[in-house]
XYZ file of C-alpha atoms in Angstrom:
773
model
C 54.793 29.529 110.099
C 55.801 32.982 109.053
C 54.511 36.246 107.636
C 54.996 38.987 106.590
C 69.377 48.233 95.023
C 71.902 48.925 96.622
C 73.164 52.475 96.809
C 76.833 52.910 97.501
C 76.827 53.972 101.122
C 79.072 56.983 100.807
C 77.279 58.442 97.810
C 73.859 58.074 99.403
C 74.867 59.584 102.700
C 76.505 62.602 101.087
C 73.497 63.067 98.845
C 71.226 62.975 101.907
C 73.450 65.532 103.677
C 73.100 67.924 100.762
C 69.328 67.849 101.097
C 69.225 68.421 104.845
C 68.608 71.937 106.098
C 70.872 71.222 109.051
C 73.039 68.469 110.447
C 70.440 67.560 113.036
C 69.884 63.947 114.075
C 68.309 62.053 111.218
C 67.322 58.404 111.440
C 65.744 57.894 108.025
C 66.621 54.960 105.826
C 68.240 57.156 103.179
C 70.891 58.112 105.737
C 71.875 54.525 106.443
C 71.153 52.528 103.296
C 73.272 49.539 104.218
C 72.456 49.198 107.927
C 70.024 46.473 109.037
C 68.565 46.787 111.610
C 68.083 50.524 111.411
C 69.896 52.309 114.287
C 67.929 54.383 116.774
C 69.681 57.671 115.939
C 72.052 58.687 113.164
C 73.638 62.113 112.813
C 75.260 62.915 109.484
C 78.489 64.921 109.463
C 80.747 66.288 106.720
C 83.760 64.324 105.592
C 84.750 60.708 105.345
C 87.414 58.209 106.320
C 89.150 55.658 104.118
C 89.694 52.382 105.943
C 92.376 50.160 104.454
C 94.916 47.586 105.572
C 96.941 50.311 107.323
C 94.052 51.193 109.653
C 94.690 49.594 113.058
C 92.011 48.275 115.410
C 92.957 49.755 118.784
C 91.728 48.357 122.092
C 91.074 51.270 124.430
C 89.787 48.686 126.904
C 92.319 45.870 127.125
C 90.083 43.070 128.377
C 89.255 39.633 127.014
C 85.776 40.531 125.740
C 87.015 43.602 123.854
C 89.872 41.630 122.304
C 87.402 38.954 121.292
C 85.106 41.512 119.651
C 88.031 43.110 117.822
C 89.188 39.763 116.507
C 85.657 38.952 115.387
C 85.606 42.128 113.279
C 89.062 41.473 111.847
C 88.246 37.884 110.912
C 84.866 38.749 109.395
C 86.251 41.557 107.245
C 89.109 39.388 106.016
C 86.719 36.578 105.120
C 84.070 38.646 103.388
C 85.783 41.742 101.962
C 89.428 40.738 101.777
C 90.211 43.709 104.007
C 92.958 42.652 106.401
C 93.168 44.759 109.533
C 95.418 44.251 112.534
C 94.710 44.652 116.240
C 96.991 47.078 118.039
C 97.396 47.920 121.687
C 97.557 51.684 121.226
C 97.150 54.439 118.622
C 100.180 55.221 116.449
C 99.227 58.608 114.986
C 97.250 57.288 112.009
C 93.430 57.193 111.925
C 92.335 54.088 113.793
C 89.290 52.049 114.740
C 89.007 52.298 118.522
C 86.887 49.935 120.609
C 86.134 51.265 124.087
C 84.314 49.873 127.110
C 83.241 52.944 129.036
C 80.882 52.915 132.047
C 80.075 56.524 131.222
C 79.223 55.872 127.574
C 76.424 58.036 126.252
C 73.934 55.188 125.763
C 72.717 53.815 129.092
C 70.407 51.114 127.708
C 71.685 47.553 128.010
C 73.192 46.384 124.736
C 73.436 49.937 123.381
C 76.453 51.717 121.931
C 77.749 54.824 120.229
C 79.667 54.819 116.954
C 81.482 57.881 115.604
C 83.232 58.221 112.250
C 85.367 61.246 111.324
C 88.469 61.926 109.281
C 90.437 61.286 112.489
C 89.160 57.735 112.942
C 86.329 55.568 114.206
C 85.284 54.930 117.791
C 82.802 52.381 119.084
C 81.944 52.792 122.774
C 79.549 50.985 125.093
C 78.898 50.373 128.750
C 78.712 46.588 128.401
C 80.291 43.856 126.297
C 77.095 43.175 124.341
C 76.798 46.831 123.367
C 80.378 46.956 122.166
C 79.780 43.857 120.073
C 76.576 45.288 118.570
C 78.378 48.510 117.700
C 81.118 46.522 116.030
C 78.523 44.679 113.958
C 77.188 48.055 112.800
C 80.732 49.072 111.938
C 81.127 45.880 109.925
C 78.079 46.872 107.890
C 79.503 50.358 107.303
C 82.708 48.727 106.054
C 80.794 46.455 103.644
C 78.392 48.811 101.836
C 78.646 46.855 98.594
C 80.180 43.767 97.053
C 83.584 45.439 96.658
C 86.860 44.166 98.052
C 89.626 45.859 99.991
C 89.670 49.482 101.154
C 86.396 51.316 101.727
C 85.384 54.944 102.159
C 83.147 55.466 105.188
C 81.109 58.664 105.590
C 81.429 60.722 108.747
C 78.518 60.184 111.102
C 77.530 59.596 114.704
C 75.235 56.799 115.821
C 73.490 56.267 119.136
C 71.761 52.920 119.182
C 70.117 50.420 121.511
C 67.682 47.498 121.170
C 63.926 47.857 121.390
C 63.411 44.378 122.877
C 65.563 42.205 125.127
C 64.382 38.952 123.457
C 65.293 38.958 119.765
C 65.067 35.323 118.879
C 65.188 32.562 116.306
C 64.128 28.982 116.968
C 66.052 26.201 115.233
C 64.399 22.788 115.215
C 67.135 20.139 115.347
C 64.762 17.345 116.392
C 62.919 16.788 113.108
C 66.092 17.176 111.056
C 69.584 17.269 112.486
C 72.246 19.894 111.766
C 75.959 19.557 112.403
C 77.718 21.642 115.047
C 79.394 23.682 112.300
C 76.018 24.378 110.676
C 74.475 25.522 113.957
C 77.456 27.801 114.543
C 77.076 29.196 111.027
C 73.474 30.135 111.814
C 74.492 31.683 115.139
C 77.039 33.827 113.320
C 74.328 35.194 111.049
C 72.099 35.842 114.054
C 74.896 37.872 115.623
C 75.281 39.915 112.445
C 71.567 40.744 112.731
C 71.851 41.670 116.450
C 69.610 38.769 117.457
C 70.424 37.472 120.905
C 68.402 34.282 121.614
C 68.747 30.948 119.837
C 65.836 28.808 120.957
C 67.203 25.327 120.278
C 64.516 22.665 119.857
C 66.316 19.461 120.858
C 63.677 16.796 121.536
C 60.488 15.720 119.821
C 58.701 12.634 118.532
C 61.171 12.323 115.655
C 64.411 12.474 117.619
C 66.223 13.130 120.901
C 69.306 15.206 120.080
C 71.076 15.906 123.404
C 73.329 13.467 125.227
C 72.131 12.691 128.761
C 74.798 10.568 130.407
C 72.498 9.116 133.048
C 70.131 7.852 130.350
C 72.212 6.618 127.374
C 69.226 5.047 125.605
C 67.912 8.522 124.824
C 70.596 8.876 122.166
C 71.338 5.229 121.429
C 67.669 4.634 120.548
C 65.901 7.995 120.580
C 68.287 9.838 118.260
C 67.591 7.548 115.283
C 64.613 6.692 113.136
C 63.997 4.389 110.175
C 62.610 6.473 107.299
C 59.785 5.380 105.019
C 61.286 3.354 102.159
C 64.611 3.188 104.018
C 67.491 2.427 101.691
C 65.452 3.067 98.526
C 65.674 5.948 96.054
C 68.273 7.783 98.119
C 66.537 7.412 101.502
C 69.054 6.555 104.250
C 68.618 3.248 106.056
C 68.405 5.224 109.262
C 68.301 8.917 109.977
C 69.421 10.904 112.977
C 72.235 12.118 115.166
C 72.787 13.881 118.463
C 75.023 16.410 120.155
C 77.454 15.200 122.772
C 77.752 17.256 125.912
C 81.162 18.469 124.770
C 79.601 19.629 121.491
C 76.828 21.391 123.393
C 79.420 23.238 125.471
C 81.241 24.234 122.292
C 78.095 25.652 120.703
C 77.086 27.466 123.896
C 80.529 29.063 124.121
C 80.481 29.974 120.420
C 77.119 31.680 120.878
C 78.171 33.452 124.073
C 81.191 34.937 122.293
C 78.687 36.519 119.886
C 76.321 37.572 122.686
C 73.698 35.014 121.750
C 72.074 33.052 124.573
C 70.921 29.518 123.818
C 67.584 28.524 125.345
C 67.140 24.739 125.069
C 63.724 23.158 124.550
C 62.818 19.693 125.812
C 59.195 19.037 124.876
C 56.769 17.782 127.522
C 54.287 16.328 128.277
C 53.585 15.720 124.576
C 55.941 15.339 121.619
C 57.577 12.650 123.768
C 57.683 9.660 121.427
C 61.478 9.516 121.033
C 61.889 9.593 124.824
C 59.266 6.891 125.347
C 60.860 4.807 122.581
C 64.055 4.936 124.631
C 62.503 4.300 128.050
C 58.943 2.878 127.754
C 58.421 3.060 131.527
C 58.190 6.867 131.371
C 55.299 6.615 128.946
C 51.654 6.027 129.765
C 51.045 2.640 128.153
C 54.291 0.849 129.032
C 54.671 -0.047 125.355
C 57.728 0.874 123.286
C 56.894 2.779 120.099
C 59.372 3.351 117.313
C 60.930 6.796 117.042
C 58.388 8.560 114.874
C 58.814 9.069 111.148
C 55.550 11.018 111.069
C 55.463 14.776 111.343
C 52.457 16.392 112.905
C 50.902 15.524 116.261
C 51.705 12.100 117.700
C 49.824 10.608 120.686
C 52.706 9.641 122.992
C 52.805 11.430 126.361
C 54.927 11.316 129.466
C 53.409 9.534 132.448
C 52.544 11.502 135.571
C 53.936 9.137 138.211
C 56.857 9.873 140.515
C 59.328 7.739 138.571
C 58.669 9.809 135.459
C 59.253 13.068 137.299
C 62.459 11.629 138.737
C 63.542 10.902 135.166
C 62.653 14.414 134.001
C 64.378 16.032 136.986
C 67.535 14.035 136.358
C 67.509 15.021 132.687
C 67.008 18.660 133.617
C 69.954 18.504 136.021
C 72.278 17.676 133.129
C 70.612 20.235 130.873
C 71.042 22.983 133.470
C 74.727 22.121 133.770
C 75.164 22.617 130.003
C 73.063 25.735 129.390
C 73.553 28.826 131.574
C 70.396 30.431 130.171
C 67.955 31.836 132.710
C 65.135 30.311 130.659
C 64.481 26.623 129.968
C 61.799 25.873 127.376
C 59.556 22.909 128.202
C 57.314 22.941 125.132
C 53.840 22.188 126.435
C 52.188 22.340 123.012
C 50.001 19.913 121.069
C 49.692 17.319 123.830
C 46.612 15.346 122.828
C 45.292 13.652 125.933
C 44.001 10.322 124.549
C 46.538 8.192 126.432
C 45.889 10.007 129.706
C 42.158 9.608 129.205
C 42.502 5.873 128.565
C 44.858 5.170 131.482
C 43.308 3.969 134.787
C 46.509 4.971 136.604
C 46.442 8.518 135.248
C 42.745 8.855 136.024
C 43.418 7.667 139.577
C 46.167 10.279 139.886
C 43.732 12.965 138.765
C 41.237 11.900 141.447
C 44.020 11.932 144.039
C 44.945 15.482 143.045
C 41.349 16.660 142.794
C 41.854 17.454 139.092
C 38.801 17.093 136.880
C 40.218 17.522 133.349
C 43.256 16.408 131.400
C 43.989 20.024 130.434
C 44.176 20.861 134.126
C 46.455 17.850 134.604
C 48.796 19.288 132.001
C 48.755 22.545 133.934
C 49.708 20.635 137.084
C 52.462 18.809 135.176
C 53.955 22.032 133.815
C 53.613 23.696 137.194
C 55.613 20.947 138.830
C 58.405 21.312 136.282
C 58.330 25.066 136.801
C 58.753 24.646 140.541
C 61.770 22.418 139.981
C 63.361 25.004 137.713
C 62.644 27.790 140.204
C 64.433 25.846 142.934
C 67.479 25.759 140.670
C 67.407 29.462 139.866
C 65.910 29.147 136.398
C 62.679 30.230 134.740
C 60.217 28.134 132.791
C 59.105 29.221 129.343
C 56.675 27.297 127.154
C 54.235 27.570 124.288
C 50.926 29.211 125.079
C 49.218 25.910 125.981
C 50.986 26.151 129.355
C 48.318 28.690 130.305
C 45.815 25.820 130.484
C 45.266 24.860 134.121
C 45.902 26.896 137.253
C 49.389 25.823 138.296
C 51.642 27.974 136.139
C 54.374 29.483 138.336
C 54.170 33.244 138.658
C 57.608 33.640 137.073
C 56.831 31.512 134.016
C 57.032 33.099 130.564
C 54.613 32.321 127.735
C 55.643 32.054 124.085
C 52.547 32.913 122.068
C 52.335 30.872 118.875
C 48.604 30.359 118.242
C 48.243 33.938 117.075
C 48.396 36.678 119.698
C 45.623 35.598 122.068
C 48.039 33.681 124.287
C 50.215 36.748 124.650
C 47.262 38.931 125.585
C 45.976 36.435 128.156
C 49.433 35.940 129.666
C 50.123 39.676 129.936
C 46.750 40.271 131.568
C 47.638 37.565 134.116
C 50.992 39.213 134.802
C 53.220 36.777 132.894
C 56.022 37.853 130.600
C 55.508 36.894 126.970
C 57.501 36.388 123.786
C 55.620 37.013 120.559
C 56.030 34.162 118.081
C 52.700 34.004 116.244
C 51.819 31.457 113.600
C 51.710 31.850 110.688
C 53.339 35.270 110.800
C 56.689 34.165 112.210
C 56.740 30.519 111.172
C 59.540 30.385 108.644
C 58.574 26.962 107.310
C 55.973 28.806 105.226
C 56.790 29.700 101.636
C 58.125 33.184 100.973
C 56.446 33.486 97.572
C 54.134 31.601 95.253
C 56.685 31.471 92.425
C 58.118 28.266 90.972
C 61.318 27.173 92.668
C 60.232 27.453 96.297
C 61.609 24.689 98.508
C 59.595 22.127 100.451
C 57.514 24.080 102.936
C 54.024 25.047 104.038
C 51.453 27.355 102.489
C 50.253 30.134 102.611
C 52.750 32.742 101.646
C 54.397 34.655 104.498
C 56.376 37.286 102.652
C 59.290 39.503 103.557
C 56.884 42.411 103.834
C 54.556 40.434 106.081
C 57.375 39.913 108.584
C 58.457 43.534 108.360
C 54.930 44.712 109.084
C 54.455 42.631 112.226
C 53.008 44.491 115.226
C 54.871 42.971 118.159
C 52.913 44.549 121.025
C 49.157 43.858 120.790
C 47.259 47.110 120.681
C 44.794 46.009 123.371
C 47.515 46.020 126.060
C 47.972 49.127 128.148
C 51.432 50.469 128.956
C 51.902 48.356 132.089
C 50.734 45.183 130.346
C 52.874 45.939 127.288
C 55.971 45.860 129.489
C 55.416 42.110 129.824
C 56.271 41.690 126.119
C 59.938 40.686 126.306
C 60.331 40.541 122.563
C 59.777 38.580 119.419
C 60.964 35.342 117.838
C 60.712 33.567 114.475
C 60.665 29.789 114.237
C 62.400 27.486 111.763
C 60.547 24.184 112.093
C 62.384 21.576 110.042
C 59.839 18.895 109.124
C 60.417 20.013 105.533
C 63.982 21.351 105.925
C 66.320 18.337 105.871
C 69.502 20.324 105.210
C 70.985 23.659 106.240
C 70.537 24.807 102.629
C 66.793 24.408 103.183
C 66.970 26.253 106.512
C 68.898 29.165 105.035
C 66.506 29.456 102.101
C 63.542 29.680 104.458
C 65.173 31.970 107.032
C 66.917 34.545 104.836
C 66.193 37.348 104.047
C 63.111 37.279 106.295
C 65.517 37.329 109.246
C 66.538 40.841 108.173
C 62.947 41.983 108.546
C 62.672 40.283 111.922
C 65.893 41.901 113.136
C 64.584 45.365 112.355
C 61.247 44.639 114.014
C 63.064 43.365 117.114
C 65.788 46.024 117.369
C 64.723 49.327 115.841
C 62.508 51.823 117.722
C 58.751 51.492 117.544
C 57.103 53.638 114.909
C 60.214 53.754 112.741
C 59.253 51.117 110.208
C 60.046 52.219 106.668
C 59.387 49.533 104.082
C 60.846 51.425 101.068
C 63.899 52.361 103.113
C 64.329 48.782 104.287
C 64.270 47.564 100.692
C 66.851 50.194 99.725
C 69.177 48.925 102.454
C 68.655 45.233 101.714
C 70.786 44.780 98.544
C 73.965 45.502 100.513
C 72.936 42.779 102.945
C 72.281 40.405 100.039
C 75.870 41.054 98.940
C 77.059 40.125 102.445
C 75.102 36.883 102.166
C 76.779 36.099 98.860
C 80.209 36.806 100.332
C 79.459 34.327 103.125
C 77.868 31.722 100.819
C 74.497 31.885 102.545
C 71.729 30.233 100.519
C 69.455 33.268 100.691
C 66.066 33.132 98.968
C 65.379 35.708 96.269
C 61.612 35.252 95.958
C 60.854 38.822 97.065
C 62.736 40.168 94.035
C 62.298 37.370 91.505
C 60.292 38.367 88.454
C 56.858 36.882 87.898
C 56.060 36.527 84.189
C 52.292 36.581 83.661
C 50.011 36.476 80.663
C 46.439 35.595 79.783
C 46.778 31.972 78.681
C 43.502 31.753 76.854
C 43.965 34.935 74.842
C 47.379 33.661 73.809
C 45.947 30.268 72.863
C 43.195 31.881 70.800
C 45.259 34.529 69.007
C 48.856 33.334 69.000
C 49.765 36.630 70.661
C 50.376 37.398 74.323
C 50.462 40.451 76.549
C 53.199 39.837 79.102
C 53.262 41.512 82.513
C 56.407 41.526 84.639
C 56.515 42.254 88.374
C 58.144 41.212 91.610
C 56.680 40.675 95.051
C 58.535 43.565 96.704
C 57.783 45.980 93.838
C 61.411 47.056 94.008
C 64.283 47.405 91.580
C 64.473 47.794 87.843
C 63.255 44.848 85.769
C 65.187 44.093 82.585
C 64.137 41.420 80.109
C 65.024 39.592 76.922
C 62.861 37.856 74.328
C 65.530 35.721 72.683
C 66.329 33.402 75.579
C 69.536 35.196 76.539
C 70.312 36.201 80.125
C 69.020 39.689 80.963
C 71.544 42.347 81.941
C 71.433 46.075 82.610
C 71.941 46.535 78.878
C 68.723 44.607 78.160
C 65.469 46.531 77.688
C 63.961 47.868 80.902
C 60.396 46.888 81.586
C 58.107 49.912 81.562
C 54.732 48.591 80.405
C 53.166 45.250 79.408
C 54.867 43.619 76.408
C 53.033 42.456 73.321
C 54.716 39.380 71.858
C 53.966 36.823 69.182
C 54.148 33.123 69.992
C 56.444 31.280 70.218
C 58.804 33.324 72.352
C 60.913 32.931 75.462
C 60.770 35.676 78.075
C 63.603 35.975 80.589
C 63.646 38.703 83.216
C 65.539 39.810 86.321
C 65.404 42.642 88.855
C 68.419 44.898 89.415
C 69.338 47.297 92.194
C 70.380 50.876 91.510
C 74.047 49.877 91.619
C 73.466 47.328 88.854
C 73.674 44.233 91.045
C 71.111 41.553 90.228
C 68.602 41.179 93.057
C 67.476 37.710 91.985
C 68.355 34.999 89.536
C 66.692 35.410 86.113
C 63.302 33.754 85.703
C 62.180 32.292 82.388
C 58.885 31.484 80.758
C 58.459 29.805 77.392
C 55.331 30.964 75.603
C 54.050 28.541 72.996
C 50.951 26.360 72.672
C 52.477 23.333 74.403
C 53.702 25.309 77.423
C 50.419 27.193 77.795
C 48.592 23.847 77.947
C 51.022 22.352 80.469
C 51.227 23.315 84.157
C 53.129 21.934 87.137
C 51.057 20.568 89.973
C 52.368 23.354 92.189
C 50.491 25.829 89.961
C 47.149 24.042 90.371
C 44.866 25.296 93.129
C 43.267 23.125 95.781
C 39.675 22.134 95.140
C 37.143 24.095 97.210
C 36.685 23.001 100.808
C 40.213 22.878 102.219
C 43.047 25.379 101.900
C 45.651 23.203 103.632
C 48.673 22.819 101.376
C 52.231 21.548 101.627
C 55.126 21.495 99.217
C 56.692 18.069 99.704
C 59.941 16.527 98.552
C 59.996 13.068 96.938
C 60.983 11.625 100.346
C 61.056 13.164 103.837
C 64.839 13.241 104.166
C 65.764 14.100 100.575
C 68.673 16.518 100.407
C 67.631 17.902 97.025
C 65.710 21.157 96.805
C 63.719 20.305 93.655
C 61.351 18.876 92.609
C 58.617 19.602 95.106
C 54.969 18.586 94.924
C 51.828 20.357 96.118
C 49.836 18.146 98.484
C 46.673 18.622 100.509
C 46.722 15.951 103.231
C 42.970 16.226 103.676
C 41.753 16.100 100.086
C 43.760 14.844 97.089
C 42.013 17.110 94.627
C 43.352 19.954 92.461
C 41.974 22.151 89.704
C 43.455 22.836 86.283
C 42.410 26.447 85.567
C 39.880 27.407 82.879
C 41.496 26.716 79.523
C 40.474 27.125 75.896
C 39.859 23.469 74.956
C 39.627 23.670 71.153
C 41.941 21.040 69.706
C 42.520 19.306 73.036
C 41.843 15.581 72.934
C 44.119 14.009 75.528
C 45.675 14.514 78.946
C 49.076 13.392 80.182
C 49.959 13.480 83.877
C 53.399 13.058 85.383
C 52.371 11.596 88.726
C 54.287 10.792 91.888
C 53.662 8.581 94.898
C 54.806 9.960 98.271
C 54.983 8.523 101.796
C 51.977 9.332 103.946
C 54.060 10.061 107.034
C 51.813 12.583 108.774
C 50.230 12.195 112.190
C 46.931 14.073 112.087
C 45.591 12.999 115.501
C 41.955 14.067 115.862
C 42.033 15.770 112.465
C 42.329 12.381 110.745
C 38.534 12.378 110.528
C 38.748 15.334 108.134
C 40.586 13.331 105.452
C 38.309 12.821 102.445
C 38.014 9.195 101.349
C 36.556 8.440 97.916
C 35.403 5.125 96.430
C 37.729 3.533 93.917
C 36.946 1.070 91.143
C 40.403 -0.495 90.770
C 42.581 -2.050 93.486
C 44.885 0.935 94.051
C 42.598 3.775 93.065
C 42.439 6.116 90.094
C 43.149 9.631 88.973
C 39.733 10.875 87.882
C 39.262 13.937 85.657
C 35.987 15.848 86.061
C 34.686 18.614 83.820
C 34.472 22.086 85.366
C 33.473 21.063 88.910
C 34.692 18.366 91.256
C 31.248 16.775 91.028
C 31.064 17.402 87.275
C 30.946 14.813 84.506
C 33.802 12.319 84.445
C 35.993 12.923 81.386
C 38.650 10.298 82.128
C 39.709 7.786 84.756
C 43.273 6.459 84.925
C 44.076 3.478 87.142
C 46.998 3.858 89.533
C 49.721 1.213 89.441
C 50.510 -1.257 92.224
C 52.734 0.638 94.716
C 54.697 -2.520 95.449
C 55.716 -3.074 91.830
C 56.037 0.355 90.237
C 58.352 3.340 90.463
C 57.433 6.348 92.582
C 57.208 8.555 89.509
C 55.004 7.358 86.664
C 52.987 8.655 83.733
C 49.235 8.497 83.241
C 47.545 9.128 79.871
C 43.943 9.295 78.739
C 41.797 10.584 75.900
C 39.466 13.496 76.563
C 36.160 14.108 74.820
C 35.992 17.191 72.628
C 34.917 20.361 74.420
C 34.272 23.819 73.021
C 35.158 27.041 74.793
C 36.875 27.430 78.144
C 36.672 24.686 80.759
C 38.472 23.866 83.968
C 39.343 20.343 85.032
C 39.114 18.806 88.473
C 41.726 16.103 89.056
C 40.966 13.776 91.956
C 42.968 10.857 93.345
C 40.771 8.079 94.750
C 43.604 6.038 96.288
C 42.833 4.523 99.718
C 43.654 7.029 102.466
C 45.456 4.387 104.524
C 48.031 4.036 101.763
C 50.548 6.399 100.143
C 49.893 9.957 99.057
C 49.716 10.893 95.391
C 50.633 14.216 93.824
C 50.661 15.851 90.394
C 54.097 16.549 88.992
C 52.864 18.114 85.735
C 49.556 18.082 83.865
C 49.647 18.538 80.089
C 46.732 18.884 77.704
C 47.466 17.630 74.197
C 45.934 17.265 70.780
C 44.010 14.135 69.961
C 46.360 11.157 69.623
């Protein structure tokens, strides 16, 4: 779960040249405003080159990989800029783009390249195919410095560049929600444009088995499908799922390889195994057949530890190894609660036979056995940091640290390679901002800046230990991302920050420079119809509600999360443009008024869609549930859709699985005599395992519970109690109304649902305070 204006390229580079005392190597962001990630070295030179449809792409190295890279550039430019170049076999006397594989190329690092632009042409050179591709991606960025179409003027420069880390990854979870082959390929293409090189593909979990295994057809006939809560009602499908055939897997692997992205498959074990056990109960511990899970979270189903189960796993791995050439195979290893192993006489007997005294050590033995099998087949095991538990981890195993950085530190000290993937910093299912309009996701906020500021190598590691850090990876868990539109919104533009962290040299981070280069990338997203989030640049419109309620006047403050760009606003409800007033200081307005505002880059391009806030008495007394804080005691918070598989992006509802209690902020209550709540009932499809005991259960006076309103504190006087309707005979969305006693001054309200915790969840859509009826 994840933390952390465009200048025209030519103009900015020439401006930077004028300020330099010499034409020495300069790697600052001002020199390369449209390049993400930032190259290792950039040398500015006088002059420029105009690239247009007459500029040929010449293959100095006439091999299949170079031709493929050239065609990739040609196709991408045609699709995004309308610039149609042609590939030629040799130079014809006009300035050309030359792609060269050269074993003597100046950059020796794997994946590195040189790129030179002069009035005579452009040359990209590298010692290996990956480097040539990466250099061509940089060239693509130079040729798309803005949202323009057709010919482009490129400044003269020389770049020497290479990656900081070998593992520059993104995890896509296709088990919880399924993406089509075309959608996966679309994501891979964006990874390639960010110089990321590992797609960690999460293919099995409790909620679905997504890879065809011919020896075991039930894995996809049964395990690839689940029956959602309220199947067939209110837009929920009667069944949900899908899987990738082996031919489709080969297609995706080849597509990724052509873009120098390696796919590392993940098959979760010994936990997160419910879909597999639903398909073949004999590989489970109890012998019973569960349904494929509809519950996100941590489910109890584990693989057995007998020989037949390992035969099954080995046979599955044989087919997986034939499909994925990756050196690494991810086996999960996380969140395996051991209740079934503890309750099984057969498993306990196996532990005694092995001389193992704890279930955690048994998991270590289990993972070690899988690692040995992979080693025999020339592969390496990688798993989440729980694989460190026990003493059987193969020496060549790699640890992916997700529970913060402690797993990485422990693994490196033990001599294991590690990939940094800490939660919540790099978990992209977290919200990017706290503004209205965020998609279904987790809290807290993991911003663009949080990702950019990530320290990949823990400071406690010495130089030798630090060499075990292979790289860094962000994760797109899809419990709350049912469509690729959701995935894109959560991933972009935070993937830009990740790419710079993963590629650019250590110590070169430059947050203002990164922001200055980002608008050009946002234009590339728009050209490729990527559903990029704009929360970092969207304008927050804030005011003191109670002052406005008391005086009929408001002081309005405008800002955005990144503190970047020029904010322009209107007060008449019209769309803000560059011609609208620019925000310089807080605005004093008289109610009623409508404030609309947007951020703009230096080139005049809007950085985010306009945001609007209506300021009048009714709106100041009405707040969406997503704006209400949790009650004290638990900060867990989700934004949930109306149903788990809904393809819509709005509305979303704030829910705390452990305590259905939220607070309406302190409000001037003069004239308030009633409350109206737009409420919603949601499926309680969350497996909390041992944390179930933390769920707060409250007594209820009516059969299905109430929404109770307390004054000031959650144990304060009861102001109102509204009975909840029968779930079996009422719509999911419903309205609750009650009178409130008169109160003077400012008071907060605590709104608590008392519905039974073994039934559905309830959330607040909107809470409105009103005058006495």
